[in-house]
């Protein structure tokens, strides 16, 4: 499947229940279930389904599947904000006593989030320059994440990703 086709259609094959040929936009904030047991099974992960839109809904799921198809991934997760995406990405990797290296030229909200990771016994080194030389001197056995934005905000730093 070509990039544009993946972007527009993903793996959408129509909706059998309504006959929609395009992904409907679901505004529902909650979903009906036949029993409390069915709802319990969804909440505990024994079964799949929708509970609340803030967790998942058919529109968001279609978007996630398109992103996964475009990126060649197995799955994707959509979040409600960039900050929640950043938090989800790093906190699924970092544990207490771990360390991460971060460009000092990141968005203020990201900087403040990472600055507060010390409260969880996670050490963050903020570096003015991320390049091969600097990283080879700063990475330790405890380093689990190297984080940078490209292009950085607000300094407009451009990370040489291939070098790093």
CSV table of C-alpha atoms in Angstrom, one decimal:
chain,number,residue,atom,x,y,z
A,1,UNK,CA,0.0,0.0,0.0
A,2,UNK,CA,1.4,3.4,-0.9
A,3,UNK,CA,2.0,6.1,1.7
A,4,UNK,CA,-0.9,8.3,0.5
A,5,UNK,CA,-3.3,5.3,0.6
A,6,UNK,CA,-2.2,4.4,4.1
A,7,UNK,CA,-2.6,8.0,5.2
A,8,UNK,CA,-6.1,8.3,3.8
A,9,UNK,CA,-7.5,4.8,4.3
A,10,UNK,CA,-5.1,2.9,6.6
A,11,UNK,CA,-6.6,-0.5,6.9
A,12,UNK,CA,-10.2,0.8,7.0
A,13,UNK,CA,-12.6,-1.5,5.2
A,14,UNK,CA,-15.9,0.1,6.0
A,15,UNK,CA,-18.2,-0.3,8.9
A,16,UNK,CA,-20.4,-3.3,8.7
A,17,UNK,CA,-22.9,-2.1,11.3
A,18,UNK,CA,-23.8,1.2,9.7
A,19,UNK,CA,-22.4,0.8,6.2
A,20,UNK,CA,-20.2,3.9,6.5
A,21,UNK,CA,-17.5,4.0,3.8
A,22,UNK,CA,-15.4,6.5,5.8
A,23,UNK,CA,-14.5,6.5,9.4
A,24,UNK,CA,-17.3,8.2,11.4
A,25,UNK,CA,-16.4,10.7,14.0
A,26,UNK,CA,-17.7,9.4,17.3
A,27,UNK,CA,-18.7,12.0,19.8
A,28,UNK,CA,-19.9,9.6,22.5
A,29,UNK,CA,-18.1,9.8,25.8
A,30,UNK,CA,-19.3,6.4,27.1
A,31,UNK,CA,-20.5,3.2,25.5
A,32,UNK,CA,-23.3,0.7,26.3
A,33,UNK,CA,-22.5,-2.8,27.6
A,34,UNK,CA,-24.7,-5.8,28.0
A,35,UNK,CA,-23.6,-6.5,31.6
A,36,UNK,CA,-21.3,-5.4,34.4
A,37,UNK,CA,-19.3,-8.5,33.8
A,38,UNK,CA,-18.7,-7.5,30.2
A,39,UNK,CA,-17.5,-4.1,31.4
A,40,UNK,CA,-15.3,-5.7,34.0
A,41,UNK,CA,-13.7,-7.9,31.4
A,42,UNK,CA,-12.9,-4.8,29.3
A,43,UNK,CA,-11.5,-2.8,32.2
A,44,UNK,CA,-9.3,-5.7,33.3
A,45,UNK,CA,-8.0,-6.4,29.8
A,46,UNK,CA,-9.6,-9.9,29.4
A,47,UNK,CA,-11.7,-8.5,26.6
A,48,UNK,CA,-11.6,-5.6,24.2
A,49,UNK,CA,-14.1,-2.9,23.8
A,50,UNK,CA,-14.8,0.8,24.4
A,51,UNK,CA,-15.6,2.2,27.8
A,52,UNK,CA,-14.8,5.9,27.7
A,53,UNK,CA,-13.7,8.1,24.8
A,54,UNK,CA,-10.8,9.4,26.9
A,55,UNK,CA,-9.4,5.9,26.8
A,56,UNK,CA,-10.4,4.9,23.3
A,57,UNK,CA,-13.1,5.2,20.7
A,58,UNK,CA,-13.6,4.0,17.1
A,59,UNK,CA,-12.4,7.3,15.6
A,60,UNK,CA,-9.2,7.3,17.7
A,61,UNK,CA,-8.6,3.6,17.0
A,62,UNK,CA,-8.8,4.3,13.2
A,63,UNK,CA,-6.3,7.1,13.6
A,64,UNK,CA,-3.9,4.9,15.6
A,65,UNK,CA,-4.1,2.1,13.0
A,66,UNK,CA,-3.3,4.6,10.2
A,67,UNK,CA,-0.3,5.9,12.1
A,68,UNK,CA,0.9,2.4,12.7
A,69,UNK,CA,0.5,1.5,9.0
A,70,UNK,CA,2.4,4.7,7.9
A,71,UNK,CA,5.2,4.0,10.3
A,72,UNK,CA,5.3,0.3,9.6
A,73,UNK,CA,4.6,-0.5,13.3
A,74,UNK,CA,2.5,-3.1,15.0
A,75,UNK,CA,0.4,-0.5,16.9
A,76,UNK,CA,0.3,3.2,17.8
A,77,UNK,CA,-1.1,5.1,20.8
A,78,UNK,CA,-2.8,8.5,20.3
A,79,UNK,CA,-2.7,10.9,23.3
A,80,UNK,CA,-4.6,14.0,24.1
A,81,UNK,CA,-1.6,16.3,24.1
A,82,UNK,CA,2.1,16.4,23.2
A,83,UNK,CA,3.0,16.5,26.8
A,84,UNK,CA,1.1,13.3,27.5
A,85,UNK,CA,2.9,11.7,24.6
A,86,UNK,CA,6.3,12.8,25.9
A,87,UNK,CA,5.4,11.6,29.4
A,88,UNK,CA,4.1,8.2,28.1
A,89,UNK,CA,7.2,7.7,26.0
A,90,UNK,CA,9.8,8.3,28.7
A,91,UNK,CA,8.0,6.9,31.7
A,92,UNK,CA,7.4,3.5,30.0
A,93,UNK,CA,11.2,3.2,29.9
A,94,UNK,CA,12.5,5.0,33.0
A,95,UNK,CA,12.5,3.5,36.5
A,96,UNK,CA,13.9,4.8,39.8
A,97,UNK,CA,17.7,5.2,39.8
A,98,UNK,CA,17.7,5.5,36.0
A,99,UNK,CA,19.2,8.4,34.2
A,100,UNK,CA,18.3,10.3,31.1
A,101,UNK,CA,20.0,12.9,28.9
A,102,UNK,CA,18.0,15.7,27.5
A,103,UNK,CA,18.8,18.7,25.3
A,104,UNK,CA,18.5,21.9,27.2
A,105,UNK,CA,16.7,23.5,24.3
A,106,UNK,CA,13.4,21.7,24.7
A,107,UNK,CA,9.9,23.1,25.1
A,108,UNK,CA,9.4,24.7,28.6
A,109,UNK,CA,6.7,22.2,29.6
A,110,UNK,CA,9.0,19.3,28.7
A,111,UNK,CA,11.9,20.9,30.6
A,112,UNK,CA,9.7,21.3,33.7
A,113,UNK,CA,8.4,17.7,33.4
A,114,UNK,CA,11.9,16.3,33.2
A,115,UNK,CA,13.2,18.6,36.0
A,116,UNK,CA,10.6,17.1,38.3
A,117,UNK,CA,11.6,13.5,37.6
A,118,UNK,CA,14.1,13.8,40.4
A,119,UNK,CA,11.0,13.4,42.7
A,120,UNK,CA,10.9,9.8,41.3
A,121,UNK,CA,14.6,9.3,41.8
A,122,UNK,CA,15.3,9.7,38.1
A,123,UNK,CA,18.3,11.8,37.3
A,124,UNK,CA,18.1,14.0,34.2
A,125,UNK,CA,21.2,15.6,32.7
A,126,UNK,CA,20.4,18.7,30.6
A,127,UNK,CA,23.0,19.3,28.0
A,128,UNK,CA,23.5,22.4,25.8
A,129,UNK,CA,24.8,20.3,22.9
A,130,UNK,CA,23.9,16.8,21.9
A,131,UNK,CA,26.5,15.4,19.6
A,132,UNK,CA,28.6,12.2,19.4
A,133,UNK,CA,31.4,13.6,21.5
A,134,UNK,CA,29.3,15.0,24.2
A,135,UNK,CA,27.1,11.9,24.4
A,136,UNK,CA,30.0,9.5,24.5
A,137,UNK,CA,31.3,11.3,27.6
A,138,UNK,CA,27.9,11.6,29.3
A,139,UNK,CA,26.2,8.3,28.7
A,140,UNK,CA,26.6,5.8,31.6
A,141,UNK,CA,25.2,2.4,32.4
A,142,UNK,CA,22.3,4.1,34.1
A,143,UNK,CA,21.3,6.1,31.0
A,144,UNK,CA,18.2,4.7,29.5
A,145,UNK,CA,16.8,7.6,27.4
A,146,UNK,CA,18.4,10.4,25.3
A,147,UNK,CA,15.7,13.0,24.5
A,148,UNK,CA,15.7,15.9,22.1
A,149,UNK,CA,13.3,17.8,20.0
A,150,UNK,CA,14.1,18.5,16.4
A,151,UNK,CA,13.6,21.3,15.7
A,152,UNK,CA,14.0,22.4,19.3
A,153,UNK,CA,11.6,24.9,20.9
A,154,UNK,CA,12.3,27.7,21.7
A,155,UNK,CA,16.0,27.8,20.6
A,156,UNK,CA,15.4,26.2,17.2
A,157,UNK,CA,18.2,23.7,17.8
A,158,UNK,CA,18.6,21.2,15.0
A,159,UNK,CA,19.8,17.8,16.2
A,160,UNK,CA,21.9,15.8,13.8
A,161,UNK,CA,20.0,12.6,14.3
A,162,UNK,CA,22.2,10.4,12.1
A,163,UNK,CA,25.3,11.5,14.1
A,164,UNK,CA,23.7,10.9,17.4
